[in-house]
PDB file of C-alpha atoms in Angstrom:
ATOM      1  CA  MET M  21       0.000   0.000   0.000  1.00 42.00           C
ATOM      2  CA  SER M  22       1.201   3.446  -0.857  1.00 45.00           C
ATOM      3  CA  THR M  23       1.756   5.745   2.089  1.00 53.00           C
ATOM      4  CA  ALA M  24       1.693   8.960   0.056  1.00 64.00           C
ATOM      5  CA  PHE M  25      -0.158  11.669   1.961  1.00 71.00           C
ATOM      6  CA  LYS M  26      -3.238  13.094   0.267  1.00 84.00           C
ATOM      7  CA  ASP M  27      -4.834  16.042   2.047  1.00 88.00           C
ATOM      8  CA  MET M  28      -8.563  16.641   2.374  1.00 90.00           C
ATOM      9  CA  THR M  29     -10.301  19.784   1.120  1.00 89.00           C
ATOM     10  CA  GLY M  30     -11.903  20.276   4.540  1.00 93.00           C
ATOM     11  CA  ALA M  31     -14.153  18.721   7.189  1.00 94.00           C
ATOM     12  CA  PRO M  32     -16.888  17.534   4.783  1.00 96.00           C
ATOM     13  CA  GLU M  33     -14.426  15.487   2.747  1.00 95.00           C
ATOM     14  CA  PHE M  34     -12.780  14.153   5.910  1.00 95.00           C
ATOM     15  CA  LEU M  35     -16.164  13.025   7.209  1.00 95.00           C
ATOM     16  CA  ALA M  36     -16.933  11.266   3.914  1.00 95.00           C
ATOM     17  CA  HIS M  37     -13.705   9.309   4.349  1.00 95.00           C
ATOM     18  CA  ALA M  38     -14.296   8.580   8.044  1.00 94.00           C
ATOM     19  CA  LEU M  39     -17.819   7.308   7.353  1.00 94.00           C
ATOM     20  CA  GLN M  40     -16.589   4.925   4.667  1.00 93.00           C
ATOM     21  CA  LEU M  41     -13.528   3.799   6.611  1.00 92.00           C
ATOM     22  CA  GLU M  42     -15.433   2.979   9.803  1.00 91.00           C
ATOM     23  CA  GLN M  43     -18.212   1.190   7.906  1.00 92.00           C
ATOM     24  CA  GLU M  44     -15.681  -1.010   6.114  1.00 90.00           C
ATOM     25  CA  ALA M  45     -13.763  -1.672   9.340  1.00 90.00           C
ATOM     26  CA  ALA M  46     -16.927  -2.930  11.055  1.00 92.00           C
ATOM     27  CA  VAL M  47     -17.710  -5.226   8.134  1.00 90.00           C
ATOM     28  CA  ARG M  48     -14.152  -6.587   8.067  1.00 88.00           C
ATOM     29  CA  PHE M  49     -14.129  -7.356  11.794  1.00 89.00           C
ATOM     30  CA  ASP M  50     -17.447  -9.172  11.421  1.00 90.00           C
ATOM     31  CA  GLU M  51     -16.005 -11.154   8.502  1.00 87.00           C
ATOM     32  CA  LEU M  52     -12.946 -12.169  10.511  1.00 85.00           C
ATOM     33  CA  ALA M  53     -15.135 -13.157  13.456  1.00 87.00           C
ATOM     34  CA  ASP M  54     -17.362 -15.205  11.153  1.00 87.00           C
ATOM     35  CA  MET M  55     -14.383 -16.998   9.595  1.00 82.00           C
ATOM     36  CA  LEU M  56     -12.948 -17.964  12.958  1.00 82.00           C
ATOM     37  CA  GLU M  57     -16.328 -18.952  14.315  1.00 84.00           C
ATOM     38  CA  VAL M  58     -17.130 -21.193  11.356  1.00 80.00           C
ATOM     39  CA  HIS M  59     -13.736 -22.805  10.919  1.00 73.00           C
ATOM     40  CA  ASN M  60     -11.813 -22.691  14.173  1.00 65.00           C
ATOM     41  CA  ASN M  61     -14.230 -21.721  16.938  1.00 61.00           C
ATOM     42  CA  HIS M  62     -11.776 -19.569  18.899  1.00 75.00           C
ATOM     43  CA  LYS M  63     -14.457 -17.998  21.027  1.00 78.00           C
ATOM     44  CA  GLY M  64     -12.298 -15.387  22.781  1.00 86.00           C
ATOM     45  CA  VAL M  65     -10.914 -13.919  19.566  1.00 87.00           C
ATOM     46  CA  VAL M  66     -14.343 -14.111  17.910  1.00 88.00           C
ATOM     47  CA  GLU M  67     -15.756 -12.060  20.800  1.00 91.00           C
ATOM     48  CA  LEU M  68     -12.863  -9.582  20.510  1.00 90.00           C
ATOM     49  CA  PHE M  69     -13.560  -9.097  16.805  1.00 89.00           C
ATOM     50  CA  ARG M  70     -17.277  -8.602  17.476  1.00 93.00           C
ATOM     51  CA  LYS M  71     -16.286  -5.995  20.065  1.00 92.00           C
ATOM     52  CA  MET M  72     -13.932  -4.301  17.576  1.00 90.00           C
ATOM     53  CA  ALA M  73     -16.760  -4.247  14.984  1.00 93.00           C
ATOM     54  CA  HIS M  74     -18.920  -2.606  17.638  1.00 93.00           C
ATOM     55  CA  PHE M  75     -16.222   0.021  18.291  1.00 90.00           C
ATOM     56  CA  SER M  76     -16.033   0.720  14.552  1.00 91.00           C
ATOM     57  CA  ARG M  77     -19.793   1.217  14.513  1.00 94.00           C
ATOM     58  CA  LEU M  78     -19.454   3.615  17.450  1.00 92.00           C
ATOM     59  CA  HIS M  79     -16.835   5.563  15.452  1.00 89.00           C
ATOM     60  CA  LEU M  80     -19.220   5.483  12.505  1.00 93.00           C
ATOM     61  CA  ALA M  81     -22.008   6.877  14.703  1.00 94.00           C
ATOM     62  CA  GLU M  82     -19.630   9.583  15.944  1.00 92.00           C
ATOM     63  CA  ALA M  83     -18.759  10.534  12.365  1.00 92.00           C
ATOM     64  CA  LYS M  84     -22.463  10.559  11.427  1.00 94.00           C
ATOM     65  CA  GLU M  85     -23.202  12.827  14.389  1.00 94.00           C
ATOM     66  CA  ARG M  86     -20.466  15.223  13.307  1.00 91.00           C
ATOM     67  CA  ALA M  87     -21.871  15.139   9.771  1.00 93.00           C
ATOM     68  CA  VAL M  88     -25.284  16.433  10.840  1.00 94.00           C
ATOM     69  CA  GLY M  89     -25.812  19.731   9.061  1.00 93.00           C
ATOM     70  CA  VAL M  90     -22.623  19.302   7.004  1.00 93.00           C
ATOM     71  CA  ASP M  91     -22.751  18.905   3.247  1.00 94.00           C
ATOM     72  CA  VAL M  92     -20.767  15.640   3.164  1.00 94.00           C
ATOM     73  CA  PRO M  93     -19.902  14.755  -0.422  1.00 95.00           C
ATOM     74  CA  ALA M  94     -21.059  11.419  -1.824  1.00 93.00           C
ATOM     75  CA  LEU M  95     -17.705  10.270  -3.158  1.00 93.00           C
ATOM     76  CA  LYS M  96     -17.383   7.707  -5.889  1.00 93.00           C
ATOM     77  CA  PRO M  97     -14.972   4.860  -5.086  1.00 90.00           C
ATOM     78  CA  TRP M  98     -12.196   6.386  -7.196  1.00 90.00           C
ATOM     79  CA  GLU M  99     -12.581   9.795  -5.536  1.00 91.00           C
ATOM     80  CA  PHE M 100     -11.490   8.656  -2.090  1.00 91.00           C
ATOM     81  CA  LYS M 101      -8.012   9.795  -1.121  1.00 92.00           C
ATOM     82  CA  TRP M 102      -6.882   6.551   0.459  1.00 90.00           C
ATOM     83  CA  PRO M 103      -3.183   5.777   0.576  1.00 87.00           C
ATOM     84  CA  GLY M 104      -4.003   2.694  -1.537  1.00 81.00           C
ATOM     85  CA  ASP M 105      -6.889   1.357  -3.560  1.00 79.00           C
ATOM     86  CA  GLU M 106      -9.162   0.650  -0.582  1.00 81.00           C
ATOM     87  CA  ALA M 107     -10.033   2.160   2.773  1.00 84.00           C
ATOM     88  CA  PRO M 108      -7.097   1.645   5.133  1.00 85.00           C
ATOM     89  CA  GLU M 109      -9.047  -0.516   7.580  1.00 80.00           C
ATOM     90  CA  SER M 110     -10.681  -2.748   5.006  1.00 73.00           C
ATOM     91  CA  GLY M 111      -7.723  -5.108   5.403  1.00 66.00           C
ATOM     92  CA  GLU M 112      -6.282  -7.736   3.166  1.00 63.00           C
ATOM     93  CA  ILE M 113      -9.040 -10.320   3.315  1.00 61.00           C
ATOM     94  CA  THR M 114      -7.256 -12.189   0.522  1.00 60.00           C
ATOM     95  CA  ASP M 115      -4.708 -13.149   3.186  1.00 61.00           C
ATOM     96  CA  ALA M 116      -7.417 -14.935   5.162  1.00 60.00           C
ATOM     97  CA  HIS M 117      -7.419 -18.718   5.078  1.00 61.00           C
ATOM     98  CA  TYR M 118     -10.062 -21.127   6.292  1.00 63.00           C
ATOM     99  CA  LEU M 119      -7.483 -22.723   8.594  1.00 61.00           C
ATOM    100  CA  MET M 120      -6.075 -19.464   9.901  1.00 72.00           C
ATOM    101  CA  THR M 121      -5.372 -19.435  13.584  1.00 78.00           C
ATOM    102  CA  PRO M 122      -6.173 -16.638  16.031  1.00 82.00           C
ATOM    103  CA  HIS M 123      -2.567 -15.499  15.542  1.00 86.00           C
ATOM    104  CA  HIS M 124      -3.131 -14.998  11.808  1.00 83.00           C
ATOM    105  CA  ALA M 125      -6.508 -13.329  12.259  1.00 84.00           C
ATOM    106  CA  LEU M 126      -5.086 -10.987  14.892  1.00 89.00           C
ATOM    107  CA  LYS M 127      -2.194 -10.074  12.583  1.00 88.00           C
ATOM    108  CA  LEU M 128      -4.664  -9.232   9.795  1.00 87.00           C
ATOM    109  CA  ALA M 129      -6.718  -7.124  12.193  1.00 89.00           C
ATOM    110  CA  LEU M 130      -3.615  -5.407  13.594  1.00 92.00           C
ATOM    111  CA  ALA M 131      -2.418  -4.522  10.088  1.00 90.00           C
ATOM    112  CA  SER M 132      -5.836  -3.021   9.278  1.00 90.00           C
ATOM    113  CA  GLU M 133      -6.050  -0.987  12.480  1.00 92.00           C
ATOM    114  CA  THR M 134      -2.462   0.202  12.065  1.00 94.00           C
ATOM    115  CA  GLN M 135      -3.277   1.390   8.545  1.00 92.00           C
ATOM    116  CA  GLY M 136      -6.346   3.197   9.896  1.00 93.00           C
ATOM    117  CA  PHE M 137      -4.214   4.821  12.589  1.00 95.00           C
ATOM    118  CA  ASP M 138      -1.576   5.839  10.019  1.00 94.00           C
ATOM    119  CA  PHE M 139      -4.249   7.342   7.771  1.00 94.00           C
ATOM    120  CA  TYR M 140      -5.778   9.467  10.519  1.00 95.00           C
ATOM    121  CA  GLN M 141      -2.394  10.359  12.039  1.00 96.00           C
ATOM    122  CA  GLY M 142      -1.103  11.456   8.622  1.00 94.00           C
ATOM    123  CA  LEU M 143      -4.012  13.863   8.346  1.00 95.00           C
ATOM    124  CA  ALA M 144      -3.583  15.007  11.956  1.00 96.00           C
ATOM    125  CA  ASP M 145       0.076  15.783  11.319  1.00 96.00           C
ATOM    126  CA  ASN M 146      -0.058  17.174   7.799  1.00 94.00           C
ATOM    127  CA  SER M 147      -3.441  18.539   6.794  1.00 95.00           C
ATOM    128  CA  ALA M 148      -3.552  22.165   5.772  1.00 95.00           C
ATOM    129  CA  HIS M 149      -6.967  22.434   7.467  1.00 95.00           C
ATOM    130  CA  GLN M 150      -7.142  22.924  11.230  1.00 96.00           C
ATOM    131  CA  ASP M 151     -10.593  21.297  11.491  1.00 94.00           C
ATOM    132  CA  VAL M 152      -9.351  18.204   9.642  1.00 95.00           C
ATOM    133  CA  ARG M 153      -6.248  18.018  11.853  1.00 96.00           C
ATOM    134  CA  ALA M 154      -8.384  18.206  15.009  1.00 96.00           C
ATOM    135  CA  MET M 155     -10.871  15.523  13.962  1.00 95.00           C
ATOM    136  CA  ALA M 156      -8.157  13.289  12.541  1.00 96.00           C
ATOM    137  CA  ARG M 157      -6.224  13.529  15.818  1.00 97.00           C
ATOM    138  CA  GLU M 158      -9.279  12.331  17.763  1.00 95.00           C
ATOM    139  CA  PHE M 159      -9.856   9.447  15.370  1.00 94.00           C
ATOM    140  CA  ALA M 160      -6.139   8.551  15.434  1.00 96.00           C
ATOM    141  CA  ASP M 161      -6.228   8.416  19.250  1.00 96.00           C
ATOM    142  CA  GLU M 162      -9.134   5.967  19.098  1.00 93.00           C
ATOM    143  CA  GLU M 163      -7.322   3.831  16.528  1.00 93.00           C
ATOM    144  CA  ALA M 164      -4.202   3.833  18.691  1.00 96.00           C
ATOM    145  CA  GLU M 165      -6.247   2.208  21.469  1.00 94.00           C
ATOM    146  CA  HIS M 166      -7.394  -0.493  19.059  1.00 93.00           C
ATOM    147  CA  VAL M 167      -3.828  -1.129  17.903  1.00 96.00           C
ATOM    148  CA  ALA M 168      -2.699  -1.506  21.525  1.00 96.00           C
ATOM    149  CA  THR M 169      -5.547  -3.923  22.289  1.00 94.00           C
ATOM    150  CA  LEU M 170      -4.749  -6.087  19.273  1.00 93.00           C
ATOM    151  CA  LYS M 171      -1.040  -6.167  20.183  1.00 96.00           C
ATOM    152  CA  GLU M 172      -1.943  -7.380  23.676  1.00 94.00           C
ATOM    153  CA  TRP M 173      -4.117 -10.123  22.234  1.00 93.00           C
ATOM    154  CA  LEU M 174      -1.476 -11.101  19.682  1.00 92.00           C
ATOM    155  CA  ASP M 175       0.960 -11.720  22.552  1.00 92.00           C
ATOM    156  CA  ARG M 176      -1.460 -14.396  23.831  1.00 90.00           C
ATOM    157  CA  TYR M 177      -1.354 -16.351  20.575  1.00 85.00           C
ATOM    158  CA  PRO M 178       2.157 -17.245  19.406  1.00 81.00           C
ATOM    159  CA  GLU M 179       2.834 -17.901  15.756  1.00 81.00           C
ATOM    160  CA  PRO M 180       1.947 -21.505  14.907  1.00 74.00           C
ATOM    161  CA  ASP M 181       4.398 -23.922  13.326  1.00 70.00           C
ATOM    162  CA  SER M 182       4.956 -23.879   9.592  1.00 69.00           C
ATOM    163  CA  THR M 183       2.453 -26.691   8.957  1.00 57.00           C
ATOM    164  CA  TRP M 184      -0.524 -24.742  10.297  1.00 55.00           C
ATOM    165  CA  ASP M 185      -2.287 -24.747   6.927  1.00 59.00           C
ATOM    166  CA  GLU M 186      -1.926 -28.452   6.116  1.00 62.00           C
ATOM    167  CA  ASP M 187      -5.310 -30.073   5.680  1.00 60.00           C
ATOM    168  CA  MET M 188      -5.521 -33.832   5.308  1.00 59.00           C
ATOM    169  CA  ASP M 189      -9.111 -33.460   4.053  1.00 61.00           C
ATOM    170  CA  PRO M 190      -9.228 -30.186   2.094  1.00 63.00           C
ATOM    171  CA  PRO M 191     -12.504 -28.760   0.836  1.00 62.00           C
ATOM    172  CA  VAL M 192     -13.510 -29.792  -2.644  1.00 65.00           C
ATOM    173  CA  SER M 193     -14.588 -27.316  -5.263  1.00 63.00           C
ATOM    174  CA  VAL M 194     -17.260 -28.480  -7.652  1.00 67.00           C
ATOM    175  CA  ASP M 195     -16.921 -26.858 -11.056  1.00 61.00           C
TER     176      ASP M 195
END
């Protein structure tokens, strides 16, 4: 993912990005929770991911509240100023595997939250607009808490051995 900084035109554009980012983060955490629940049943991590999805929805609600009375632009997918092709917290779901362990799922989640933090922190540090810097700083602080939580959880689940993805009875695809 590119880390090139792209400034916002002001608070309305920032809010458009925050709304999309937090919505996608909630969906991704639910997807990770679902994958673990269906394939590995690691209840503690599943509950953590449901909680993280809830926090993303709280951030989404906060962004929606700030957007009341603001003419937030309806951006087309190619108009978002993400550092890459997708919202920073949407994660690399292509790295998910049906046999992934809590360690792998936590690493995916940590990478997503770190990218979200970096996005907001980049705006907090570099935006030409004081209102964008202030809101981005608040959102970055919230993301920093999520990053710290995921790091704590990752310490509980060491990296599995190199044969973690061997399946003696792999799923069969019917063409």
